[in-house]
GROMACS .gro file of C-alpha atoms in nm:
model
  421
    1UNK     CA    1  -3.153   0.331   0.376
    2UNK     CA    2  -2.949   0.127   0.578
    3UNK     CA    3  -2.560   0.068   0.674
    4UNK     CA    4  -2.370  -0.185   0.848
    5UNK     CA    5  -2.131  -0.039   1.059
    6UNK     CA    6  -1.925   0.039   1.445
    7UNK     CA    7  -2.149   0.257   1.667
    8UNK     CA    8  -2.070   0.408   1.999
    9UNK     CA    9  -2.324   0.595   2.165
   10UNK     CA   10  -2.214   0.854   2.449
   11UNK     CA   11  -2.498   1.030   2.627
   12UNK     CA   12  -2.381   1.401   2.706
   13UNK     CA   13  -2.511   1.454   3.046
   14UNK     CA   14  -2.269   1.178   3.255
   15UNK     CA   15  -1.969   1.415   3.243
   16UNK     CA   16  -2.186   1.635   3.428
   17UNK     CA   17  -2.285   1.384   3.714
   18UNK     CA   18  -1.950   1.329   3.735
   19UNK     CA   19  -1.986   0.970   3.572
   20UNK     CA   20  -1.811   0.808   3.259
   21UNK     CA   21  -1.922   0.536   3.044
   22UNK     CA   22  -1.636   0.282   2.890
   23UNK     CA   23  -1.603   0.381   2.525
   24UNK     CA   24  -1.646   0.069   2.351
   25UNK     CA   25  -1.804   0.026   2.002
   26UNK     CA   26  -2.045  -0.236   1.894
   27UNK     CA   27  -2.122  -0.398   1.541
   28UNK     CA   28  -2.453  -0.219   1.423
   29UNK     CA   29  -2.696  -0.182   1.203
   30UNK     CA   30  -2.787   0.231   1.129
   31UNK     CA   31  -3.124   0.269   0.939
   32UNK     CA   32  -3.341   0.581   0.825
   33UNK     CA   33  -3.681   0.513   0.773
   34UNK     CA   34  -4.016   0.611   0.852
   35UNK     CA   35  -4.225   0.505   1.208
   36UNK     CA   36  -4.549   0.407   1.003
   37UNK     CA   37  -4.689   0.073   0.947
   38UNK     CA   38  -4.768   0.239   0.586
   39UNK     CA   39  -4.545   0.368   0.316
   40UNK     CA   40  -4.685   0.713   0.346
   41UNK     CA   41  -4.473   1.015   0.233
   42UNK     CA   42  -4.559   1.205   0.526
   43UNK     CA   43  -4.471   0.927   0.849
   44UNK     CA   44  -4.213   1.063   1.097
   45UNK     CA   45  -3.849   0.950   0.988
   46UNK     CA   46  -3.615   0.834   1.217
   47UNK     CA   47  -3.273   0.709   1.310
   48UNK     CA   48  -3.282   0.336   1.424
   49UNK     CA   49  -2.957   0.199   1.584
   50UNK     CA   50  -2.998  -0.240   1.624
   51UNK     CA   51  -2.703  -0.433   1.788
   52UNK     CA   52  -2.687  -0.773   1.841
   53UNK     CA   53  -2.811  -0.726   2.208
   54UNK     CA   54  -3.064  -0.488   2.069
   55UNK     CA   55  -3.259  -0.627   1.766
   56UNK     CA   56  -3.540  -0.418   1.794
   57UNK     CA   57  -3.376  -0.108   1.803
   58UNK     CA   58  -3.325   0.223   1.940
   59UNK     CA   59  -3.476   0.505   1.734
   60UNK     CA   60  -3.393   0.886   1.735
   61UNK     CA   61  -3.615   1.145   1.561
   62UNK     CA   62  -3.441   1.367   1.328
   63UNK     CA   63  -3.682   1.642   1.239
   64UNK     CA   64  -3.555   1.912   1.478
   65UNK     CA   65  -3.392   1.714   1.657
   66UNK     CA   66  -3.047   1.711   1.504
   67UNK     CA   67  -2.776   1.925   1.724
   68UNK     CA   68  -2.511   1.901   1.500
   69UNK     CA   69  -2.356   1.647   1.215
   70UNK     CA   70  -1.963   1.594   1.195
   71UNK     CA   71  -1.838   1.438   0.906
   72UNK     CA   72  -1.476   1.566   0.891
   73UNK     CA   73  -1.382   1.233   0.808
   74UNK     CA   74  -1.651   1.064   0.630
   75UNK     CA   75  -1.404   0.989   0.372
   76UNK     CA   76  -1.241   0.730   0.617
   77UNK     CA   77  -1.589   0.612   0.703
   78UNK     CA   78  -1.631   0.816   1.029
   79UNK     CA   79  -1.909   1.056   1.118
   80UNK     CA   80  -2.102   1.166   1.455
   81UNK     CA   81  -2.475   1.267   1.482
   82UNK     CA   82  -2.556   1.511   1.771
   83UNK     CA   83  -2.902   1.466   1.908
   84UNK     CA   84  -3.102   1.684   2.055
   85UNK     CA   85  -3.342   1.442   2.269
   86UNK     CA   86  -3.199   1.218   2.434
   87UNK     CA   87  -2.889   1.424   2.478
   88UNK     CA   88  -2.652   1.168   2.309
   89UNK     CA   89  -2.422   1.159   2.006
   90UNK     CA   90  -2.393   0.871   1.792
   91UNK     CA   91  -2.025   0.821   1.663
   92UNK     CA   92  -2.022   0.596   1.370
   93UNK     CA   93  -1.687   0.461   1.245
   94UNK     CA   94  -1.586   0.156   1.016
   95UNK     CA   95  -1.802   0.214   0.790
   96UNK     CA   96  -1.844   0.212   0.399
   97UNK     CA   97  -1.772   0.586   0.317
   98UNK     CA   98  -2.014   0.609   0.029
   99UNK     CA   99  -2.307   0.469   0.197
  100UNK     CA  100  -2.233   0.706   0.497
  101UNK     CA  101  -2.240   0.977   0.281
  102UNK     CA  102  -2.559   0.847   0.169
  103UNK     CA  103  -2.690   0.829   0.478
  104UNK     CA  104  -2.598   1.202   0.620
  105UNK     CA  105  -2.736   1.313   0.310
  106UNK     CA  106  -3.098   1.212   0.381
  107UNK     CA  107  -3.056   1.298   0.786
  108UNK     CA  108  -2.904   1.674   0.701
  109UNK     CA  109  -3.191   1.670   0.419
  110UNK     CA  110  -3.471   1.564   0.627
  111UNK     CA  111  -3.338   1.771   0.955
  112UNK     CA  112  -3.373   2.099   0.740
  113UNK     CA  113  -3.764   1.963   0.654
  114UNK     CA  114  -3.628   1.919   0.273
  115UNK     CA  115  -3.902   1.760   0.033
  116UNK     CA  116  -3.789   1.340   0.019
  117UNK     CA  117  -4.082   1.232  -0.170
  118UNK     CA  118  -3.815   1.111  -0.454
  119UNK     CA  119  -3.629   0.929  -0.179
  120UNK     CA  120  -3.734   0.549  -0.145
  121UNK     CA  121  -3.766   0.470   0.254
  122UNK     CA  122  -3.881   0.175   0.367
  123UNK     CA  123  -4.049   0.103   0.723
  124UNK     CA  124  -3.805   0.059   0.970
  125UNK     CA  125  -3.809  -0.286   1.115
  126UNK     CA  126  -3.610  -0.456   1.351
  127UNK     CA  127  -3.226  -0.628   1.267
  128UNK     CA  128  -3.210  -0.983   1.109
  129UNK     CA  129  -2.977  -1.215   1.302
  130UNK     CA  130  -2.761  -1.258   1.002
  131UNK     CA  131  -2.723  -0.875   0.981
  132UNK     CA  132  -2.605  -0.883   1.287
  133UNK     CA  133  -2.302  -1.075   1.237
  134UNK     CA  134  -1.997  -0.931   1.285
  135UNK     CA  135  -1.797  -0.875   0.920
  136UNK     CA  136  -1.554  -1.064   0.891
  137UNK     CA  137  -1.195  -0.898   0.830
  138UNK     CA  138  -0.954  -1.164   0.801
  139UNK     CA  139  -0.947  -1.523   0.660
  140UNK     CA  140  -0.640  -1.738   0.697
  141UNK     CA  141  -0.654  -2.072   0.441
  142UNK     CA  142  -0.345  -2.339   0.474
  143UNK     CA  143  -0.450  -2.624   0.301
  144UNK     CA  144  -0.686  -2.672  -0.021
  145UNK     CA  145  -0.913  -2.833   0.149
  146UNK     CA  146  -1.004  -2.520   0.322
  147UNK     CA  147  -1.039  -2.282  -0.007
  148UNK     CA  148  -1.420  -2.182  -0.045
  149UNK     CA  149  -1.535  -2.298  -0.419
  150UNK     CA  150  -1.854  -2.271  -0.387
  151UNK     CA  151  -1.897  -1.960  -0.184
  152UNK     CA  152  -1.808  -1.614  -0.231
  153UNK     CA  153  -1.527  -1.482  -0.051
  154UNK     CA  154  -1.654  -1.188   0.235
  155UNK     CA  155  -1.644  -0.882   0.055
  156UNK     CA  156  -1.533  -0.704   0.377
  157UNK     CA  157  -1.178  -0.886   0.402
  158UNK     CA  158  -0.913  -0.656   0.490
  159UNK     CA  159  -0.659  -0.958   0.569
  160UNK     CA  160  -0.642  -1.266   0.315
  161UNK     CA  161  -0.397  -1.570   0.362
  162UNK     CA  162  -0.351  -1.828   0.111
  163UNK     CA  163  -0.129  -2.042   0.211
  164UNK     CA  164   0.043  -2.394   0.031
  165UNK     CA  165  -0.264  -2.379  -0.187
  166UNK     CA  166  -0.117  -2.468  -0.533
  167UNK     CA  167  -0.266  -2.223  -0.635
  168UNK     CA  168  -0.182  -2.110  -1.003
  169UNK     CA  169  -0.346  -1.819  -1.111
  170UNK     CA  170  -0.457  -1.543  -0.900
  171UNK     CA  171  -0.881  -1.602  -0.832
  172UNK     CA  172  -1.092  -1.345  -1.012
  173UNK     CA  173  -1.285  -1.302  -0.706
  174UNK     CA  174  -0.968  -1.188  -0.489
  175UNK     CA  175  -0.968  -0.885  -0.742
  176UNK     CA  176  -1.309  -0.777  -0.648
  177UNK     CA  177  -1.212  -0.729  -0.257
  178UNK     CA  178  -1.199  -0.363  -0.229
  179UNK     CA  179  -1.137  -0.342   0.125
  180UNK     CA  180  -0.845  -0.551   0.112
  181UNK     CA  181  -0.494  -0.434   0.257
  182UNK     CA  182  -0.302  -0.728   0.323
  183UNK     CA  183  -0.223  -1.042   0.075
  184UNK     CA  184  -0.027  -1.303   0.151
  185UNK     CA  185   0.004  -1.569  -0.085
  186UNK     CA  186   0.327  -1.726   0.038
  187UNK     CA  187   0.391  -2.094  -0.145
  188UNK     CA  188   0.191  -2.154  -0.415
  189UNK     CA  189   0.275  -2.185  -0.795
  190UNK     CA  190   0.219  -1.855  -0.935
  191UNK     CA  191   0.386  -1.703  -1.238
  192UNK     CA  192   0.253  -1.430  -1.311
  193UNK     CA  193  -0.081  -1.109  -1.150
  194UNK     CA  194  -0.350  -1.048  -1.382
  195UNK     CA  195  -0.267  -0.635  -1.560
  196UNK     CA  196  -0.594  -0.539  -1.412
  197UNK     CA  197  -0.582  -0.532  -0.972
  198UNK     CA  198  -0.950  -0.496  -1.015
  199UNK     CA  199  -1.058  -0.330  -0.674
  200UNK     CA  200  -0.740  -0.300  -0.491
  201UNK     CA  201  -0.754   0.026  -0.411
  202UNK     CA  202  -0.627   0.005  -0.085
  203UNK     CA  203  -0.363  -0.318  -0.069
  204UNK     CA  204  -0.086  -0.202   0.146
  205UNK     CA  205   0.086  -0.525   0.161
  206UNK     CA  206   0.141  -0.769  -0.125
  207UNK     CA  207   0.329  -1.120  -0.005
  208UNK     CA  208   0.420  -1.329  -0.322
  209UNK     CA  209   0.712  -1.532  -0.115
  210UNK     CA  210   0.783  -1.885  -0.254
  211UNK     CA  211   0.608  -1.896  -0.600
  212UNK     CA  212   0.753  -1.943  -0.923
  213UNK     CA  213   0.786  -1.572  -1.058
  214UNK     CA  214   1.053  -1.493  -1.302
  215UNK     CA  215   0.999  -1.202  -1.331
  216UNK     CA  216   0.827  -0.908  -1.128
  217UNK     CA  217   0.486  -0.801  -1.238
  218UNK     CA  218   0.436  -0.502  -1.425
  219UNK     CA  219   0.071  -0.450  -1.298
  220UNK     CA  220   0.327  -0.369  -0.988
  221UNK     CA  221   0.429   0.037  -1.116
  222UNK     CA  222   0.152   0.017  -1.400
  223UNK     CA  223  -0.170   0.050  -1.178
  224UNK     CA  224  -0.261   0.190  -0.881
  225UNK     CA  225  -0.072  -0.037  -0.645
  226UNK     CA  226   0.236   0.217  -0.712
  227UNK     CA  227   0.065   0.455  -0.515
  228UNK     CA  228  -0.072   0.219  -0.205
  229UNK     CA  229   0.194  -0.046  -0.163
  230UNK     CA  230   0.406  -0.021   0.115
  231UNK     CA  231   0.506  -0.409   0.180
  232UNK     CA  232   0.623  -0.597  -0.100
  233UNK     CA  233   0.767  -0.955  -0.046
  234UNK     CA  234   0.875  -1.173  -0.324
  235UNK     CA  235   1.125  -1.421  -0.175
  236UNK     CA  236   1.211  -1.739  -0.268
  237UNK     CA  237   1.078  -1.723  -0.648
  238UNK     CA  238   1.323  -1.720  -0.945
  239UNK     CA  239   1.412  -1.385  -0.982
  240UNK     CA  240   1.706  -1.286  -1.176
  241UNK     CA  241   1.630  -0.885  -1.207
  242UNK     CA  242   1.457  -0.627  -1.028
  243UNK     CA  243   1.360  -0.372  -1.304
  244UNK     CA  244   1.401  -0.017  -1.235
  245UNK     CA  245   1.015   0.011  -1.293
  246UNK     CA  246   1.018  -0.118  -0.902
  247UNK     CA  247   1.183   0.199  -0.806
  248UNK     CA  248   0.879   0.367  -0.919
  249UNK     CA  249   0.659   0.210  -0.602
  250UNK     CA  250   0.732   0.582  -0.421
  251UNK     CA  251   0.596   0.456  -0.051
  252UNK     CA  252   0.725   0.127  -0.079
  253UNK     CA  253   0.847   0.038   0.361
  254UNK     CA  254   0.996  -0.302   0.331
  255UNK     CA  255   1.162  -0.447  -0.007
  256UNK     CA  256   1.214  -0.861   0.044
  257UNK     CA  257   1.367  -1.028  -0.220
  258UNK     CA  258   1.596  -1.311  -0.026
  259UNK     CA  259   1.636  -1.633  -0.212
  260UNK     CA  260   1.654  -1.505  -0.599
  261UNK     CA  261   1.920  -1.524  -0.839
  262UNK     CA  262   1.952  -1.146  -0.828
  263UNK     CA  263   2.239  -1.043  -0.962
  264UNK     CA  264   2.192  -0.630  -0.912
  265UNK     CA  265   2.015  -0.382  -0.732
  266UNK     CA  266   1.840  -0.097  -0.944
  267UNK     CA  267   2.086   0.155  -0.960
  268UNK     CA  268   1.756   0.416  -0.899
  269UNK     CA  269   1.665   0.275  -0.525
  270UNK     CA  270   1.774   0.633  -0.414
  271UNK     CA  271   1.431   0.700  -0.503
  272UNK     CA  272   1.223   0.518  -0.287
  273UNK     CA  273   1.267   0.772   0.014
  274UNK     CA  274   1.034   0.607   0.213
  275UNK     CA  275   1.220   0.225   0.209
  276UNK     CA  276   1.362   0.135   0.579
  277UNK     CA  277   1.422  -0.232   0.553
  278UNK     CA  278   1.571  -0.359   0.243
  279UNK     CA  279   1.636  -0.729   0.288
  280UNK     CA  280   1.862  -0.905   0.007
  281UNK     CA  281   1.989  -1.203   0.119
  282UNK     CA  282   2.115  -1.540  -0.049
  283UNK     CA  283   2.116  -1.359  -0.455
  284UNK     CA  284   2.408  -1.323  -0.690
  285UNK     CA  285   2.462  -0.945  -0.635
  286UNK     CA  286   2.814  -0.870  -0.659
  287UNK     CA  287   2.807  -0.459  -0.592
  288UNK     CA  288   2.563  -0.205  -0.487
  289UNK     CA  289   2.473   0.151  -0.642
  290UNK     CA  290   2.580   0.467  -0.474
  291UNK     CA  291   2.215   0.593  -0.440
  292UNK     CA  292   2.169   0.327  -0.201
  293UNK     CA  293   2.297   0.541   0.091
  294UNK     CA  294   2.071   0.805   0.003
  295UNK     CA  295   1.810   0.564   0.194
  296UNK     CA  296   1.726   0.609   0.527
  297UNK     CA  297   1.734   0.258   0.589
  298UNK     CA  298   1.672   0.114   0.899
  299UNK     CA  299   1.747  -0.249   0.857
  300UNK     CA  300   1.966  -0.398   0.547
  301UNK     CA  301   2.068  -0.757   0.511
  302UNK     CA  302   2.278  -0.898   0.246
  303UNK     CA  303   2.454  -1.248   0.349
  304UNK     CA  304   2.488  -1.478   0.122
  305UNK     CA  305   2.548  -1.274  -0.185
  306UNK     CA  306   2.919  -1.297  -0.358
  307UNK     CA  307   3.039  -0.940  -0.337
  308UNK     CA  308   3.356  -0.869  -0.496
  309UNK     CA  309   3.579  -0.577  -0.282
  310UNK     CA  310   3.804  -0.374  -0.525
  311UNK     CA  311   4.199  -0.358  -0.366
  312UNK     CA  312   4.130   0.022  -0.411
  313UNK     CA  313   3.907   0.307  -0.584
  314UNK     CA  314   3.871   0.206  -0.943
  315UNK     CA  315   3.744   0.418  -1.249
  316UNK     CA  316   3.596   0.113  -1.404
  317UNK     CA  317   3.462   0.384  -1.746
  318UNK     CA  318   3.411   0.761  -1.806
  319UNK     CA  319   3.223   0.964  -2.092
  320UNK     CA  320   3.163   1.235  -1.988
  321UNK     CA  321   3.059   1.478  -2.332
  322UNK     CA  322   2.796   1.646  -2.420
  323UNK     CA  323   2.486   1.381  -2.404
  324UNK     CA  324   2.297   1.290  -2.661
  325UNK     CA  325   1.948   1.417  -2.805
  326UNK     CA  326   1.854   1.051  -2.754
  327UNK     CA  327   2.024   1.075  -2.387
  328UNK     CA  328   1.871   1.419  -2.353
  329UNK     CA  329   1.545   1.323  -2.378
  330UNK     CA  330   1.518   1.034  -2.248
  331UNK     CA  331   1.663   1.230  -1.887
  332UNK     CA  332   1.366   1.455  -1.912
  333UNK     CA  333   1.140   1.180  -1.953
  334UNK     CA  334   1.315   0.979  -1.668
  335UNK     CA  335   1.288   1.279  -1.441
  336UNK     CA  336   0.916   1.433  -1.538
  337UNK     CA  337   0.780   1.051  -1.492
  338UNK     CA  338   0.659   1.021  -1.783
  339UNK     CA  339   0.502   0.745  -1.887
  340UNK     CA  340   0.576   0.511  -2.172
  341UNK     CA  341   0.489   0.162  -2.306
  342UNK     CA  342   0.477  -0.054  -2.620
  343UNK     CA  343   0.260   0.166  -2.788
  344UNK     CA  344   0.423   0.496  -2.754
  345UNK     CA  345   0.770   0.348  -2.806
  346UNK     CA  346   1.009   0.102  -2.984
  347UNK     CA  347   1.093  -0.220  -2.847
  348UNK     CA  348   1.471  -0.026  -2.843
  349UNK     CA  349   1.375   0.330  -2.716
  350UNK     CA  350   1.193   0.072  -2.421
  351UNK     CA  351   1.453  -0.091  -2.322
  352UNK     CA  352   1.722   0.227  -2.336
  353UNK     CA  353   1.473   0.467  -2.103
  354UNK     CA  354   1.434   0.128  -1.916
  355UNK     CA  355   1.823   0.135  -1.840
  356UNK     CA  356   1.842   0.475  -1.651
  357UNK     CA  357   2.147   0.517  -1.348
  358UNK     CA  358   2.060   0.785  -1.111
  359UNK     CA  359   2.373   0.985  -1.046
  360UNK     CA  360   2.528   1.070  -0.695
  361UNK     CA  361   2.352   1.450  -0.739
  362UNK     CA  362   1.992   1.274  -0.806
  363UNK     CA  363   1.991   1.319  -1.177
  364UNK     CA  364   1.963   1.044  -1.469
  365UNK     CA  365   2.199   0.968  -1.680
  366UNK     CA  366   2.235   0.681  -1.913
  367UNK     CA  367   2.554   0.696  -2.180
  368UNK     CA  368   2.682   1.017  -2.104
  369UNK     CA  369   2.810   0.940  -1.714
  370UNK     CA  370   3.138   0.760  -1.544
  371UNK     CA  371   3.112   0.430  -1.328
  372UNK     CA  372   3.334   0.473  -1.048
  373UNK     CA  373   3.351   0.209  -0.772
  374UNK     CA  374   3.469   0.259  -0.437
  375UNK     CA  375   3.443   0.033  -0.095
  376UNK     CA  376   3.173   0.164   0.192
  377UNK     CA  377   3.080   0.021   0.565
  378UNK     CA  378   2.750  -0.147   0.614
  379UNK     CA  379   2.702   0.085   0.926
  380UNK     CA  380   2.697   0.354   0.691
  381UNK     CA  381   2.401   0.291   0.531
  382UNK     CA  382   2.180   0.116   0.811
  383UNK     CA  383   2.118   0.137   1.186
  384UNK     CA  384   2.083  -0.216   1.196
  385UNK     CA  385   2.322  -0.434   0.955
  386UNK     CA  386   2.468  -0.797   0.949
  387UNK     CA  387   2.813  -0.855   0.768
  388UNK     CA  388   2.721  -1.002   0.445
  389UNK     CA  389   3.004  -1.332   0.491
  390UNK     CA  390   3.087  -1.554   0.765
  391UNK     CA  391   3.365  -1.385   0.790
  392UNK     CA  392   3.191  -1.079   0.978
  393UNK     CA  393   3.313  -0.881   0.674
  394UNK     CA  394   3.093  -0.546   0.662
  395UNK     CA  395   3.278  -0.339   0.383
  396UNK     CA  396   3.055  -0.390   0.036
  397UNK     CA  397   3.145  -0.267  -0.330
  398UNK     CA  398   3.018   0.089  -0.394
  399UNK     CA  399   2.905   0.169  -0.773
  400UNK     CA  400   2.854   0.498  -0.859
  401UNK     CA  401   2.719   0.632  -1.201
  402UNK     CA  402   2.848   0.989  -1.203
  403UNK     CA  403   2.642   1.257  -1.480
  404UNK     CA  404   2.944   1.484  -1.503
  405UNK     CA  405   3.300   1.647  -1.414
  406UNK     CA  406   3.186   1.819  -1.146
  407UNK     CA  407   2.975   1.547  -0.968
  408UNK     CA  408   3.289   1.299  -1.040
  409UNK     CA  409   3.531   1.527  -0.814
  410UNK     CA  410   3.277   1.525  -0.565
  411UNK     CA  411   3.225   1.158  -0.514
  412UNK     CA  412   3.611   1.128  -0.533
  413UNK     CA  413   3.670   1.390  -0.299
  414UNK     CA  414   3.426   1.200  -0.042
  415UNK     CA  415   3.245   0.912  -0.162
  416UNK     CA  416   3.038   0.903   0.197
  417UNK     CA  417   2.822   1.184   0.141
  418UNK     CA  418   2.535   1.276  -0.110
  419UNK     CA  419   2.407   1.613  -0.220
  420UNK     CA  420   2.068   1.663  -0.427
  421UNK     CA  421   1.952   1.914  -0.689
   0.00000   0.00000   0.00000
């Protein structure tokens, strides 16, 4: 049993002669195995720690001689094992969480002189060179040329670039790095992300700048990537609507969508609570929603876009009866998240659920609701703003979808303020 991992090893007894060793981790190779030449079931095991300056390794008995194991946050591939003799702990981090618990398993089993004849353990022996290498985390490719055909890509990348590629559909093997948190596949000629992410459990950024998308995938709020992504980045494609499904990406940071042919923001953005910079520029928006306010943005940017300022407050509709059944249910579904799709719904139901407004109060409403739009300052919805025109002008059109009487007076009464269920 062996894992590839960071390993810093502190020996307990400098503090008290009043010494310190630099804390400073080294790529490592942590085995448990037996000291025999022979595969016998009854050969000592032990802990073997090899480092590149260290082939050979360093080994630690564990029968009775385990202190203490911490693995508080083995989950985020971090543990530390407490020896007994020498007095030193070894704090493993960076490592892959199931193998580690793998790993503690067998030490904690064998510490506690549990029976491990059904456990395969090979003799320890000392650290290839190529084990030794340091994983590789990050791979930045510019030019075709460059892109690896016929080898794998390193299945510990946590940072992939693919850059001016041409590349035209997404590479299977991308979708099998697990460990991957950042990629950026600015310029290239994609249309479209395959339904399945495959591994990407833990993407946190996704960069799709300067392709040819259309549209906005739907693998985007229909897989896990809802719940990770935090950076999304589509500028310079082709855009000419950002569906309200987007809205769904709860812990979405920064929202890029410069250089589109957008002509609206969702009218449910209120929802991502978590969205600071919000950067819009050079589309065909003409007005934002109300909700957008509700954001606690730190940077928004919206030059270029033809904004149209009302002379004064304008009730543009308002029907304001008693909703629907149709309306009534599709609000409950809007607001308990449920989910839908082609083959729960028709094409019509679809695309009526898929038009939801989020009212001032942080309801849906859809039919049943009035559209009044007012004018608002820039500063009032970011710390950090630029006017939208040459002109310097920072006043924008305000549209706000309004789910009754009551909310209505509100927003007329002052349109700068927002108040929740």
């Amino acid at each position: 049993m062996r894992i590839t991992c960071e390993v810093d090893t502190i020996n307990r007894l400098l503090p008290a002669l009043n010494l310190k060793k630099p804390s400073r981790s080294s790529h490592a190779q942590v085995s448990v195995g037996r000291s025999s030449s022979t595969s016998s079931k009854e050969a000592t095991l032990f802990v073997m720690v090899c480092t590149a300056k260290d082939r050979n390794g360093n080994k630690y008995l564990i029968q009775g001689n385990i202190g203490q194991i911490f693995a508080k946050f083995v989950s985020e591939g971090k543990a530390t094992i407490r020896f007994k003799e020498p007095e030193e702990d070894l704090c493993i981090s960076k490592a892959d969480p199931l193998q580690l618990r793998s790993l503690l398993s067998i030490v904690r089993h064998a510490a506690q002189g549990g029976d491990l004849s059904k456990v395969t353990l090979s003799t320890l022996q000392p650290a290839s060179t190529a084990s030794m290498k340091k994983l590789q985390s990050k791979m930045v490719i510019t030019t075709r040329k460059d892109y690896p055909l016929t080898t794998t890509f390193p299945s510990s990348l946590q940072h992939l670039q693919v850059h001016s590629c041409g590349m035209k559909r997404l590479d299977s093997r991308i979708l099998q790095l697990r460990k991957l948190q950042t990629l950026d596949l600015f310029d290239n000629l994609l249309t479209a992300l395959p339904d399945d992410p495959g591994r990407w459990s833990t993407l946190k950024e996704l960069r799709l700048a300067k392709n040819q998308f259309t549209t906005l995938p739907p693998v985007l709020w229909q897989s896990s990537l809802k719940e990770t992504l935090a950076v999304l980045d589509v500028s310079g494609n082709q855009l000419k609507t950002l569906p309200l499904q987007v809205c769904e990406i709860k812990g979405l940071v920064q929202l890029l969508v410069d250089n589109n042919k957008i002509t609206a923001i969702p009218p449910t953005i209120g929802a991502l609570s978590k969205l600071r910079t919000l950067s819009a520029t050079n589309n065909a928006i003409t007005r934002l929603p109300a909700c957008i306010t509700r954001l606690p943005l730190e940077s928004l940017d919206l030059f270029g876009n033809p904004l149209e300022l009302p002379a004064q407050n304008i009730m543009l509709s308002s029907n304001l009866g008693v909703p629907s059944l149709v309306e009534t249910a599709a609000r409950a579904i809007r607001t308990l998240r449920v989910a839908y799709g082609a083959e729960d719904l028709l094409p019509h139901l679809i695309h009526y659920l898929n038009n939801a407004r989020l009212c001032w109060c942080g309801r849906y409403c859809f039919e049943t609701c009035a559209r009044f739009l007012t004018k608002c300052d820039l500063r009032r919805l970011s710390q950090n703003v630029k006017a939208w025109n040459t002109a310097g002008e920072r006043l924008v059109p305000v549209e706000a979808f309004l789910c009754s009487a009551k909310c209505l007076g509100k927003f007329q009464r002052n349109p700068h303020v927002y108040w929740a269920l």
